[in-house]
Coordinates of C-alpha atoms and ligand atoms in Angstrom, one line a residue:
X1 CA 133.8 -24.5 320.0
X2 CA 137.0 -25.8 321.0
X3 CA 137.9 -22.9 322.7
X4 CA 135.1 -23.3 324.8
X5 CA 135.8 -27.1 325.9
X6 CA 139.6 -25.7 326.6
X7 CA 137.9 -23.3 328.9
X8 CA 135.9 -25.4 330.8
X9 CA 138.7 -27.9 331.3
X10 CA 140.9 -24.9 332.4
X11 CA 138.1 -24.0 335.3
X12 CA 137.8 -27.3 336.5
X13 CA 141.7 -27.9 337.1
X14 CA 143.6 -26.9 340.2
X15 CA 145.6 -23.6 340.4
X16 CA 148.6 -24.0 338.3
X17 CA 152.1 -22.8 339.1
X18 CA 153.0 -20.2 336.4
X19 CA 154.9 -22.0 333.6
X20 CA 154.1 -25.2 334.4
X21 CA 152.9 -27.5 331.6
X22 CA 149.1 -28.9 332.5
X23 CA 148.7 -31.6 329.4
X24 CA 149.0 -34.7 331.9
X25 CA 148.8 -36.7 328.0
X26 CA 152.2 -35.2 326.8
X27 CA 154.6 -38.3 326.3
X28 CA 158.6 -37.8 326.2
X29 CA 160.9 -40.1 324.5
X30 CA 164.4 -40.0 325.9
X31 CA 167.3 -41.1 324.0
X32 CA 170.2 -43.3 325.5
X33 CA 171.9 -41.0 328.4
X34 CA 175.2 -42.8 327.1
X35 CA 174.8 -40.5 324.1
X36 CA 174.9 -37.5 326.1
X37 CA 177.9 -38.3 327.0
X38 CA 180.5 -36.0 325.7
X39 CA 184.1 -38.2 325.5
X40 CA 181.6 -40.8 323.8
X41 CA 180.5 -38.5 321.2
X42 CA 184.1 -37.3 320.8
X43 CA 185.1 -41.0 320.7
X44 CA 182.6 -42.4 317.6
X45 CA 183.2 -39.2 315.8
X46 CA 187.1 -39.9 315.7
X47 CA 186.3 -42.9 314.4
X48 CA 183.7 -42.6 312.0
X49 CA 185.8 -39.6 310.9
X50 CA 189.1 -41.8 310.5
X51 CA 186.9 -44.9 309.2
X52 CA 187.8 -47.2 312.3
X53 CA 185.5 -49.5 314.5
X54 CA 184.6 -48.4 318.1
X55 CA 183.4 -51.2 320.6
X56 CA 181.3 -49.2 323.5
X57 CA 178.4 -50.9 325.7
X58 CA 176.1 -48.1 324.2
X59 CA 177.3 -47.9 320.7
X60 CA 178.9 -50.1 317.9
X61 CA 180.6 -48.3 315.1
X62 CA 182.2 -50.6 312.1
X63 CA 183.5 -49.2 308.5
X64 CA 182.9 -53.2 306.9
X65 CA 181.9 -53.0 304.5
X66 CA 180.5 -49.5 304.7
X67 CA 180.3 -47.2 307.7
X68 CA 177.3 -48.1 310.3
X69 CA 177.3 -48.2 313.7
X70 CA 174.2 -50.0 316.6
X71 CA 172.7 -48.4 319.6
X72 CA 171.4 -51.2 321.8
X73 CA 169.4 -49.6 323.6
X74 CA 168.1 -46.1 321.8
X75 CA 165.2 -45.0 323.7
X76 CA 165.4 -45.2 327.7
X77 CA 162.8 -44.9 330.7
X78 CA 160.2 -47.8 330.7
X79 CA 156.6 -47.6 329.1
X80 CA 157.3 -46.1 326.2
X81 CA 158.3 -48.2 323.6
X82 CA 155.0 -50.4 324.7
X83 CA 153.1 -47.8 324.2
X84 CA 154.6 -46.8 320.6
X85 CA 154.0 -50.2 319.4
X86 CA 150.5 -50.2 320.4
X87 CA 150.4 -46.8 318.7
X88 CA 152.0 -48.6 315.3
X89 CA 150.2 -51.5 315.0
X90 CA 147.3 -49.6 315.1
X91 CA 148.5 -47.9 312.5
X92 CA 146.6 -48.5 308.4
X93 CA 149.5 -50.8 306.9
X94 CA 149.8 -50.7 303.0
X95 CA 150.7 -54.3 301.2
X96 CA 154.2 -52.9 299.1
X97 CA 154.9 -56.0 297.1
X98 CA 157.1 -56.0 293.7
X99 CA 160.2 -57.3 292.1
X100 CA 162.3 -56.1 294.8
X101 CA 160.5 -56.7 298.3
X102 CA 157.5 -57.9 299.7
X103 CA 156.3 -56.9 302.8
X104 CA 153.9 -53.9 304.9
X105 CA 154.1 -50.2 305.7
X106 CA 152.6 -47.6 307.6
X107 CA 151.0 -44.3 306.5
X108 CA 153.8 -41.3 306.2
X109 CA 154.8 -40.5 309.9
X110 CA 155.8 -37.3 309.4
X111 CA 152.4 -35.6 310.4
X112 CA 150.9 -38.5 312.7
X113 CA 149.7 -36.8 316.1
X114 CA 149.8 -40.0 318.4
X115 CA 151.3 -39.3 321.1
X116 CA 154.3 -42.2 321.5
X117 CA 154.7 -41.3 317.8
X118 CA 155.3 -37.5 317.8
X119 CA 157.4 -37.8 320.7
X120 CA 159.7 -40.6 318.6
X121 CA 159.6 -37.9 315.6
X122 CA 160.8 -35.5 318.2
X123 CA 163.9 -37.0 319.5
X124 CA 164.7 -38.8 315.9
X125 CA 164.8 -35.2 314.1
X126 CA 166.2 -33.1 317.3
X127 CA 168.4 -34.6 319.9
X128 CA 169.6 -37.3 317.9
X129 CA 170.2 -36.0 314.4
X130 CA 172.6 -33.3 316.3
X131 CA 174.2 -36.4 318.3
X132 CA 174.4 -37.8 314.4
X133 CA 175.6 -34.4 312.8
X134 CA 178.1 -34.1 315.4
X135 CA 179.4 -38.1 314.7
X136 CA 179.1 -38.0 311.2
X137 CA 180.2 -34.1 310.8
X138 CA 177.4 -34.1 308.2
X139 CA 175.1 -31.1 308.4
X140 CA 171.8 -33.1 308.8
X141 CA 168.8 -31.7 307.6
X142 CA 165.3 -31.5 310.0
X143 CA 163.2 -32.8 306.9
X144 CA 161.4 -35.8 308.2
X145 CA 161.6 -38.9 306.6
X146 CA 159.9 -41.5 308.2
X147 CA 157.9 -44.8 308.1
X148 CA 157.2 -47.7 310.0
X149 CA 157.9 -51.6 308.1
X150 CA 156.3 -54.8 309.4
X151 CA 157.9 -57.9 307.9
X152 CA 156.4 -61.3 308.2
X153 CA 156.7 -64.6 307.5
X154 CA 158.2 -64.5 303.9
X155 CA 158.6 -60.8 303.8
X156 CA 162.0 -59.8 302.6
X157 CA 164.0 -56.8 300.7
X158 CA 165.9 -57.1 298.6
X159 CA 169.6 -55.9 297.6
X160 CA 169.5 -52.0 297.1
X161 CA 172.2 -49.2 298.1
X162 CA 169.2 -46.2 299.5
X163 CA 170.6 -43.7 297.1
X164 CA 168.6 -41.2 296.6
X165 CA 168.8 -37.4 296.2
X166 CA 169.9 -35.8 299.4
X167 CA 169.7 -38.5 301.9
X168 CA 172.7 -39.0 304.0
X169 CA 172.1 -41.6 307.1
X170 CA 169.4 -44.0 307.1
X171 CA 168.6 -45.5 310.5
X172 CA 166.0 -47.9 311.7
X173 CA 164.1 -48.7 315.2
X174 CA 163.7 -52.1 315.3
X175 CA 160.7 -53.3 318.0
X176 CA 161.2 -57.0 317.5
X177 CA 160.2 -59.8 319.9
X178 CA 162.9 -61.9 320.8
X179 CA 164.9 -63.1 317.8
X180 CA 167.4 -65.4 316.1
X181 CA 169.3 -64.8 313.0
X182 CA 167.1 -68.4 312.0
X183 CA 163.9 -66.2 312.0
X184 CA 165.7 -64.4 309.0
X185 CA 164.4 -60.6 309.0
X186 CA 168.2 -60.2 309.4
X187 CA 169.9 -56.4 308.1
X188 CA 172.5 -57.8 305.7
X189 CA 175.6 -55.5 304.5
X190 CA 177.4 -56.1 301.3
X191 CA 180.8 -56.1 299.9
X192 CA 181.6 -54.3 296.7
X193 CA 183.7 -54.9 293.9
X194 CA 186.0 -52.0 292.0
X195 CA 182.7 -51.1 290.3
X196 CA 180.6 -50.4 293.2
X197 CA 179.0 -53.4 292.9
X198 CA 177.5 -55.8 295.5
X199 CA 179.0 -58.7 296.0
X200 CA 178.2 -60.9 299.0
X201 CA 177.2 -60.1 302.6
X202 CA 179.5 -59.9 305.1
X203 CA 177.8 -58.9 308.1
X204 CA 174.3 -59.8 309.2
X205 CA 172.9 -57.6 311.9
X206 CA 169.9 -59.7 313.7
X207 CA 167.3 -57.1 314.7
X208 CA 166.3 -56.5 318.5
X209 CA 163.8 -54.7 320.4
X210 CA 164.9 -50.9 321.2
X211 CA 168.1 -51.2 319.3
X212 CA 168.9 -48.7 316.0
X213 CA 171.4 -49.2 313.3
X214 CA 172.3 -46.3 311.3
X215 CA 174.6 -46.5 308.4
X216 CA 175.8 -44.3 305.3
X217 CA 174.1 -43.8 302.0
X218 CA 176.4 -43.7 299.8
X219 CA 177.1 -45.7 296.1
X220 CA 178.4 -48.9 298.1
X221 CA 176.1 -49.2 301.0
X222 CA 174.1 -52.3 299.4
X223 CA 172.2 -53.9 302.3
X224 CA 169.3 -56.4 302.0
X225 CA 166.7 -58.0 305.1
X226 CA 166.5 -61.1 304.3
X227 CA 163.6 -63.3 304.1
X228 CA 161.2 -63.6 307.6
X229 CA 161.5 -67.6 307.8
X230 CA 159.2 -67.7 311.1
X231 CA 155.7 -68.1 310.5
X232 CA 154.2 -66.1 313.4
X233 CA 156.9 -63.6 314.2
X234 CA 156.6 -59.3 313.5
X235 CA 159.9 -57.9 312.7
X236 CA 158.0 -54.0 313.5
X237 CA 160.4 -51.1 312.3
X238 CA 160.4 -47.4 312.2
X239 CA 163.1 -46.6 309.7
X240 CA 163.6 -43.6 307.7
X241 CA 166.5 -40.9 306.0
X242 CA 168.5 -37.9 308.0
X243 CA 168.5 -36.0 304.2
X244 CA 172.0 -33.4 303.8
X245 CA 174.0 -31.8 301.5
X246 CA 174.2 -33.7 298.1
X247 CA 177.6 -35.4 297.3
X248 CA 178.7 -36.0 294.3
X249 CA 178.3 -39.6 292.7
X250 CA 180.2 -42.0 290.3
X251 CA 178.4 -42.7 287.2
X252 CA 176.2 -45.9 287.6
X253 CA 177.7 -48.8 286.2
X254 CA 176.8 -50.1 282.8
X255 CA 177.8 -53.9 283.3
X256 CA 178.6 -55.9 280.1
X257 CA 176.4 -57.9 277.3
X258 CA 176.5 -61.8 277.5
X259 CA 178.3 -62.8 274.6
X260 CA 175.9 -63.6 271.3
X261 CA 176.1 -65.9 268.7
X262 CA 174.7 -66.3 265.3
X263 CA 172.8 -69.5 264.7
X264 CA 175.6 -72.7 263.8
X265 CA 174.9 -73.8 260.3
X266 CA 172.7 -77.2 260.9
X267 CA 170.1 -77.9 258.6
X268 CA 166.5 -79.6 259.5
X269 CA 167.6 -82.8 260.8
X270 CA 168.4 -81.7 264.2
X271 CA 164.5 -80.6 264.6
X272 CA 163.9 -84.0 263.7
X273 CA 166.0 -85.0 266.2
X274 CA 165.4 -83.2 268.7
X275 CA 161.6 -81.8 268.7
X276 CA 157.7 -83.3 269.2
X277 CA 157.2 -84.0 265.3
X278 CA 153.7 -82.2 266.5
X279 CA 155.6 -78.9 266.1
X280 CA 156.8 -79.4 262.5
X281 CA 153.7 -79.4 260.8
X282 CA 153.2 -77.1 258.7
X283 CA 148.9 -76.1 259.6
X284 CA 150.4 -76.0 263.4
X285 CA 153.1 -73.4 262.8
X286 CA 150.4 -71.4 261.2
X287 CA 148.7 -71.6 264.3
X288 CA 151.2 -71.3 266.9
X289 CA 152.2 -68.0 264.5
X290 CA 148.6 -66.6 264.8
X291 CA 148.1 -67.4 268.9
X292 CA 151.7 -65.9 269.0
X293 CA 150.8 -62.4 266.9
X294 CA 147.7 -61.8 268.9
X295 CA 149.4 -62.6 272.3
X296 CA 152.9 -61.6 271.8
X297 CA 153.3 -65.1 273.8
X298 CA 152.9 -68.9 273.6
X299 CA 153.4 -71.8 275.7
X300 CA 154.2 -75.2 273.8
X301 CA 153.6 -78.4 276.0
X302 CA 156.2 -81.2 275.3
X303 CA 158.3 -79.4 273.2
X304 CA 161.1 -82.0 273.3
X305 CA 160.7 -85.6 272.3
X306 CA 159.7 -87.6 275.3
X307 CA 163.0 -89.3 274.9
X308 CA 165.6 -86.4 274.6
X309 CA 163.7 -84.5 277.4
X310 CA 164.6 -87.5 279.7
X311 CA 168.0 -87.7 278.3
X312 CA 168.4 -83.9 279.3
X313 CA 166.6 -84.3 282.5
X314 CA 168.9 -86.9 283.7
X315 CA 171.5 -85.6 282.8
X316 CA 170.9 -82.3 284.7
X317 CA 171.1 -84.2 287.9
X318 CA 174.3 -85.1 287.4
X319 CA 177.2 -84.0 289.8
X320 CA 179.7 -83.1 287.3
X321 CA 177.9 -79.7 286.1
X322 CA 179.6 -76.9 287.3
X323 CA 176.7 -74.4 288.8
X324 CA 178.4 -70.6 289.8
X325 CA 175.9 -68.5 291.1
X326 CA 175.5 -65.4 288.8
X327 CA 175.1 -61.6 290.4
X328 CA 175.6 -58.7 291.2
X329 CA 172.6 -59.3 293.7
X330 CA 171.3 -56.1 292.8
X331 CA 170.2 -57.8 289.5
X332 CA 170.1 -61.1 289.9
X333 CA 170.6 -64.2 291.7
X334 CA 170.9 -67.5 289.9
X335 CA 172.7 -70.4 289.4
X336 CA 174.5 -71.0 285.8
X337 CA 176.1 -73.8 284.9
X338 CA 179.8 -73.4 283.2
X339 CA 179.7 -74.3 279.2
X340 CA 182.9 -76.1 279.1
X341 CA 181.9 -79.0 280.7
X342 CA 178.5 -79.9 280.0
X343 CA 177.8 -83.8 279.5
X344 CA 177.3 -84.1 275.7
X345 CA 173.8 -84.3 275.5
X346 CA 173.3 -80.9 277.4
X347 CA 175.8 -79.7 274.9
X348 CA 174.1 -80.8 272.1
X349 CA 171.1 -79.7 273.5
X350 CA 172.6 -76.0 273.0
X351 CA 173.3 -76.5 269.7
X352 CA 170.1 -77.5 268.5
X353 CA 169.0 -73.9 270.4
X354 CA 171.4 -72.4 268.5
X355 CA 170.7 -73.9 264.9
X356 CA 170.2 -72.3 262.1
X357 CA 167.3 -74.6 261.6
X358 CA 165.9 -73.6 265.0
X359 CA 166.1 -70.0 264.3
X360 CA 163.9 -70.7 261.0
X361 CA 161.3 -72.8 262.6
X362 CA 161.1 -70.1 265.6
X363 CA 160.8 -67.3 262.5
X364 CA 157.6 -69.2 261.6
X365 CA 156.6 -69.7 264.4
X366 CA 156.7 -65.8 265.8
X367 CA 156.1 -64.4 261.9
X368 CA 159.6 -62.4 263.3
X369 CA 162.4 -62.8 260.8
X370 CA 165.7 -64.3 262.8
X371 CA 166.5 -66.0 259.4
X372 CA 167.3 -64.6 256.0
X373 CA 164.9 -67.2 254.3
X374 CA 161.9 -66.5 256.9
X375 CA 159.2 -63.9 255.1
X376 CA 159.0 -60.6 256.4
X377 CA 154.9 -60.2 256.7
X378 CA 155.3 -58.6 259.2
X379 CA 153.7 -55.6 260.3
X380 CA 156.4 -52.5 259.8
X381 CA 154.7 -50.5 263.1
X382 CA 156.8 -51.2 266.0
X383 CA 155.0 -54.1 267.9
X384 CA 155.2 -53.8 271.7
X385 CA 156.6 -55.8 274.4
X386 CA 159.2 -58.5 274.0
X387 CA 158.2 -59.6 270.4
X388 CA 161.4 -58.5 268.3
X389 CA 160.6 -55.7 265.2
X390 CA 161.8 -57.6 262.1
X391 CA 162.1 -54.8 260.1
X392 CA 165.2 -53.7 262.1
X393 CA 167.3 -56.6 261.3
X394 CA 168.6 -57.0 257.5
X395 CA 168.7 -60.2 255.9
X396 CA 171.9 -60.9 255.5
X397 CA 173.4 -64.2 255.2
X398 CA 175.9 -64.9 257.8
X399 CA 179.1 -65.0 256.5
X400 CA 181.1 -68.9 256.8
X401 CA 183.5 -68.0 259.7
X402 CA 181.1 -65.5 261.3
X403 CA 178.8 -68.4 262.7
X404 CA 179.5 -69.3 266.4
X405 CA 181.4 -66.2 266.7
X406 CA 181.0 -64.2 270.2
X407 CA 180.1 -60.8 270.2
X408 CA 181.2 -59.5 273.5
X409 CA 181.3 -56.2 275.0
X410 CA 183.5 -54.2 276.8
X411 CA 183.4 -54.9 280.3
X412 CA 184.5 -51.6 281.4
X413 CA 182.4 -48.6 283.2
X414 CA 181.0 -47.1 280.3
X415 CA 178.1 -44.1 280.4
X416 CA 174.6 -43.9 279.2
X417 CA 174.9 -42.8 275.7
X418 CA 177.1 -46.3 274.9
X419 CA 173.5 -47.6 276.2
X420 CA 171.6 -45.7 273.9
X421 CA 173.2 -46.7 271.3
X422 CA 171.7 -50.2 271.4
X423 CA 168.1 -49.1 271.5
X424 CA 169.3 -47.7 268.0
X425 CA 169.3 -51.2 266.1
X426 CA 167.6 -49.1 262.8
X427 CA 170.9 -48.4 261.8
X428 CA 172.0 -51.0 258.8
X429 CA 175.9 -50.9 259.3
X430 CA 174.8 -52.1 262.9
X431 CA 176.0 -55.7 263.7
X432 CA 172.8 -57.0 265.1
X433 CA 171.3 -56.7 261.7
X434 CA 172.5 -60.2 262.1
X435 CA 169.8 -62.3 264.0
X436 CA 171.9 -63.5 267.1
X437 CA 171.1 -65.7 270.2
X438 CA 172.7 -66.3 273.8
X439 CA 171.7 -68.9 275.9
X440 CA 172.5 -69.6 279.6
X441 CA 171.6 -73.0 281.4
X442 CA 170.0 -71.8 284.4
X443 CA 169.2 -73.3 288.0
X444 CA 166.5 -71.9 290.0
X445 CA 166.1 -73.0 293.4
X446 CA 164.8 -71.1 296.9
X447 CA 165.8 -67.9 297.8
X448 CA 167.0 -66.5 293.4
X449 CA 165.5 -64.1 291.8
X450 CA 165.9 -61.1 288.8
X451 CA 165.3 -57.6 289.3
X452 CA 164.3 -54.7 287.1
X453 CA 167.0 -52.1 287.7
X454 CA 167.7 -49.1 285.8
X455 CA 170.5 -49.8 283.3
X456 CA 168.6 -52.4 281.5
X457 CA 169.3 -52.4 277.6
X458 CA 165.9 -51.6 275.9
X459 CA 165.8 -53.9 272.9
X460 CA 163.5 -56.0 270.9
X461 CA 164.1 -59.7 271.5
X462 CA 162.5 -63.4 271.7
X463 CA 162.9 -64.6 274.7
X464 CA 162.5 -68.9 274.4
X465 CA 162.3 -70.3 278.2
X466 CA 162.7 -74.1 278.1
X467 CA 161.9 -75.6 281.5
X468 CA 163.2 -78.6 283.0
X469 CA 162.5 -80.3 286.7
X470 CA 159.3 -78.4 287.4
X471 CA 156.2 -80.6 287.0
X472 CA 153.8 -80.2 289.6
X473 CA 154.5 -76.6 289.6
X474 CA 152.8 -74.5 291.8
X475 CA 152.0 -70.9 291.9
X476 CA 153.1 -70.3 295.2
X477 CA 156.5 -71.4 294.7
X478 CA 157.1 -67.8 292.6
X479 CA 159.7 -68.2 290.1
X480 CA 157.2 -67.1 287.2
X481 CA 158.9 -63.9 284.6
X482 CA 157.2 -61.0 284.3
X483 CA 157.4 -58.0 282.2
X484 CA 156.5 -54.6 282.1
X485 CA 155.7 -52.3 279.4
X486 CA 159.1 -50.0 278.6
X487 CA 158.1 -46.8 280.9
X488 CA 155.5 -47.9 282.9
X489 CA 156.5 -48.0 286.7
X490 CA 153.2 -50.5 287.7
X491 CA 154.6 -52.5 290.0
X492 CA 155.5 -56.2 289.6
X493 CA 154.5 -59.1 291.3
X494 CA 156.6 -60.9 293.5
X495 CA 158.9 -62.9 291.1
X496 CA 161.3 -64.8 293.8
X497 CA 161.6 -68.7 294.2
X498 CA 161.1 -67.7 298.1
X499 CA 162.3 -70.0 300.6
X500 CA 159.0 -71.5 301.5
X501 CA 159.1 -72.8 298.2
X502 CA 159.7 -76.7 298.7
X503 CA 163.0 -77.7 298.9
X504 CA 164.9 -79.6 295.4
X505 CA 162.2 -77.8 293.7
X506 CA 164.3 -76.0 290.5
X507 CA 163.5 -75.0 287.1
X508 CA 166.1 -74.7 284.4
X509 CA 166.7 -72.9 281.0
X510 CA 166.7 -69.8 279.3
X511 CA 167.6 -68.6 275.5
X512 CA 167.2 -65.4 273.9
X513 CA 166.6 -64.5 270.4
X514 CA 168.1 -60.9 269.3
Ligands
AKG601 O1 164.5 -52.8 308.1 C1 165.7 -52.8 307.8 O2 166.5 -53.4 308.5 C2 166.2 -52.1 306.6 C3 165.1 -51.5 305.7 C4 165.6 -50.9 304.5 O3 166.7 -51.2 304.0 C5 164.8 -49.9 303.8 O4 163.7 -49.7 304.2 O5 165.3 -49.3 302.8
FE2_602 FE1 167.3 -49.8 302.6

C-alpha cells in the first residue's frame, strides 16, 4: 500500500535533479562549527590528555575535581532546538521517584523517529562522538544511550558517580529557560577523599539552553543536580552515555562500623526515671510484644515522661551542641552531634538507651532476646525484615569490664568477603553473640537524607527511633524511613527532608539494637 502512496507523491512532484534528496521533512542538526575547528580539537585534546583546564569561547575544559569540559553553544542554525523541544515535551514522561532522585523521563530515544529527535541522535552518536573520541583519545562506541530528564519544582538527584559497565563519557543537552543557580537544578561536582569517596561540591555548573557538559565516568566522578527550588520552571535535558572499552576499577569501598556497645550495667530505676510508667506494666508489654510480632513494628506515643522529654527538648536547642554533618553524600547526609560535649541530661539520656535495664524492657517488648535474662520464645525460623533472630545471639553475661566497651572496625579499604562475614552472626565464637547497641543523636533538617547503596551490611537488628522537635509533622515534609526486603529492588519512596519542607522543622534521634 505504501508503495503505492510513495508513487503517487513521486508523479505529482516536479522533475528532480539526479541525486538530489526530495524529503522537504528531513531536519539537520549542526553541531558548533568551532568544533570543526582543527587547532581547537588539537588544543582540548592536549589538555584533557595532560589533565589541564582550557578557557575557549566555544569550549570549557577543567580536570576539578574530575575531568569535564562545557559547550555553550552545542547545536547551531536557528529553528531547531525549538522544534526538538516541542518534539520532547510531547514526548510520554515516566514519574522515576526513589531513595535517590525524584523527578521525570522520556521513553528510550534510541528508536524515536521524530524528526528534531533523530537528527539530535545523529550528530550526538556521529560527528560529535568522533570530535569526543579524538579529545578524549577514547575509542567511543556508536551504542546509543539516550534519554530526555525534566526536573521540576523539587526534583533533584542525588550524589552518584554513573559507573556502570562500559560507559566512558556522559554528556547532557540542557534546554532550560533562562536560569539562576537560585532555581537550583544546578550540575554539582564532587571532591573525593583517598578512598574514592565524595566529599563536598566544588563546582556547580548552572544549566542553560543549548549548552552540553560532558564529563568522565570514572570511580571519582560523583556529581548530584540539586533540588529545582522554582516552582514553575522545566530544567528539560537530553542526557545519555558514549559507552567504550571497560577500564579497570578499584574495589568499592567498604567504609567502617560505628562503634557498639554493650548495655552499661543500670538496674530498673533508670526506667522509672526516665519512661511513661504506662510502658512498665506488665499486661502492656504483652501487648506491645504481640502488635510488635505480627507487625515487625510499633509506634509508642509519649514514650518519655512529660517532664524529661521537655528537659531533652530544651536542651537540644541549646547552642553549645556540636552538630558535624555526617557523609559520604553518597550514603547519607545528616547532622550528628559530637558525644563529648553533650549537656548532661542529653548524656544521661544516652545512658538510659544504653541500659541494661532498657535492653531488658525492649526484649519484652520485641519477644527478641538482647538480654541474657529475657526468654527465648521465640520462633527459631528466621523472621524477616528488621526484627533481630534471637536465636543467633548467645546468652552470655557480659563480662564486668566488657560493658561500655567500643567495638570498632577497621577503617581501612577492605573487600567483600570481610562483609560477608557479618551476615554470618550463627557462628558462637562471634562477638556479637553479645547483644550490643550504637546510638547517634541525629538532626534532620531540609535538604538530608540516607540512601540505600550497595555495601550495606545485611544483619538482623532493632532499630529504636526516638523523635524529638517534630509535632505537627506532616507527610509532605519527607523525612519518614523506609525499608526494603533484603533482595528486592522495588523502588523506595522519596525519603528526603526536601527543601520545601518548612524551615526549623528537624527531627532528632536514632538507636540501634544488634
Ligand atoms: O541532568 C544533569 O545535569 C545530570 C543528570 C545525571 O547525572 C544523570 O542522569 O545521571
Ligand atoms: Fe549522573
Amino acid at each position: 500500500m505504501s508503495g503505492g502512496r510513495r508513487g503517487l507523491r513521486a508523479r505529482d512532484l516536479p522533475d528532480k535533479e539526479p541525486g538530489k534528496k526530495r524529503d522537504k521533512r528531513e531536519v539537520r542538526g549542526t553541531l558548533s562549527s568551532a568544533l570543526g575547528e582543527q587547532a581547537l580539537k588539537e588544543a582540548a585534546a592536549a589538555a584533557w590528555g595532560r589533565r589541564e583546564p582550557l578557557s575557549h569561547e566555544a569550549l570549557a575544559l577543567d580536570p576539578v575535581p574530575f575531568c569535564h569540559g562545557v559547550i555553550p553553544s552545542f547545536i547551531q542554525g536557528p529553528g531547531f532546538l525549538d522544534g526538538l523541544q516541542k518534539e520532547l515535551l510531547s514526548l510520554d514522561f515516566h514519574e522515576k521517584c526513589n531513595d535517590l532522585y525524584k523527578f521525570k523521563q522520556s521513553d528510550d530515544l534510541k528508536k524515536r523517529k521524530e524528526p528534531h529527535i533523530s537528527a539530535l541522535r545523529k550528530v550526538l552518536f556521529e560527528e560529535f562522538r568522533e570530535w569526543l573520541s579524538a579529545v578524549t583519545q577514547v575509542e567511543l562506541e556508536p551504542t546509543i544511550d539516550l534519554s530526555c530528564a525534566k526536573y521540576e519544582y523539587t526534583d533533584a538527584l542525588l550524589c552518584h558517580d554513573d559507573e556502570l559497565e562500559g560507559r566512558r563519557i556522559a554528556f547532557i543537552l540542557y534546554l532550560v529557560p533562562p536560569w539562576e543557580k537560585s532555581d537550583g537544578g544546578t550540575l554539582d561536582l564532587y571532591s573525593t577523599d583517598s578512598h574514592f569517596q565524595p566529599q563536598q561540591v566544588v563546582k556547580s555548573l548552572v544549566p542553560s539552553w543549548n549548552s552540553l557538559a560532558f564529563f568522565e565516568v570514572s570511580p571519582v566522578s560523583f556529581h548530584q543536580v540539586s533540588e529545582v527550588l522554582t516552582e514553575g520552571k522545566c530544567r528539560l535535558s537530553v542526557s545519555g552515555w558514549f559507552h567504550g572499552p571497560s577500564v579497570a576499577r578499584p574495589p568499592r569501598y567498604i567504609e567502617s562500623l560505628l562503634p557498639r556497645s554493650p548495655h552499661i550495667p543500670y538496674d530498673h530505676e533508670i526506667l522509672y526515671e526516665w519512661i511513661n510508667p504506662v510502658y512498665l506494666d506488665m499486661d502492656s508489654q504483652a501487648q506491645i510484644q504481640e502488635e510488635f510480632e505480627e507487625r515487625s513494628e510499633i509506634l509508642l506515643k509519649n514514650f518519655l515522661k512529660e517532664e524529661k522529654f521537655q528537659l531533652v527538648c530544651e536542651a537540644l536547642q541549646k547552642e553549645d551542641i556540636t552538630w558535624r554533618t555526617r557523609g559520604p553524600p553518597n550514603k547519607r547526609c545528616y547532622k550528628k552531634a559530637e558525644e563529648g560535649n553533650l549537656p548532661d541530661v542529653l548524656m544521661n539520656c544516652f545512658e538510659f538507651f544504653r541500659s541494661e535495664a532498657l535492653f531488658l524492657l525492649l526484649s519484652n517488648f520485641t519477644g527478641l532476646k538482647l538480654h541474657f535474662l529475657a526468654s527465648s520464645d521465640e520462633n527459631e525460623e528466621g523472621e524477616e525484615g528488621r526484627a533481630a533472630d534471637s536465636t543467633r545471639h548467645s546468652s552470655s553475661k557480659p563480662k564486668q569490664g566488657e560493658t561500655n566497651q567500643e567495638a570498632s572496625s577497621d577503617a581501612d579499604q577492605v573487600d567483600q568477603s570481610k562483609n560477608d562475614l557479618h551476615a554470618e552472626e550463627g557462628d558462637a565464637e562471634n562477638s556479637s553473640s553479645v547483644p550490643v547497641c550504637m546510638g547517634e543523636l541525629r538532626h534532620w533538617t531540609t535538604s538530608h537524607y540516607t540512601l540505600v547503596h550497595d555495601m550495606q551490611t545485611a544483619e538482623f537488628a532493632l532499630d529504636l527511633l526516638f523523635f524529638c522537635g517534630c509535632e505537627d509533622w506532616d507527610a509532605e515534609y519527607g523525612g519518614f524511613t523506609s525499608y526494603i526486603a533484603k533482595a528486592e529492588d522495588e523502588e523506595l519512596t522519596w525519603g528526603t527532608v526536601g527543601k520545601k519542607a518548612l524551615q526549623g522543622i528537624c527531627s532528632y534521634g536514632i538507636c540501634s539494637f544488634v
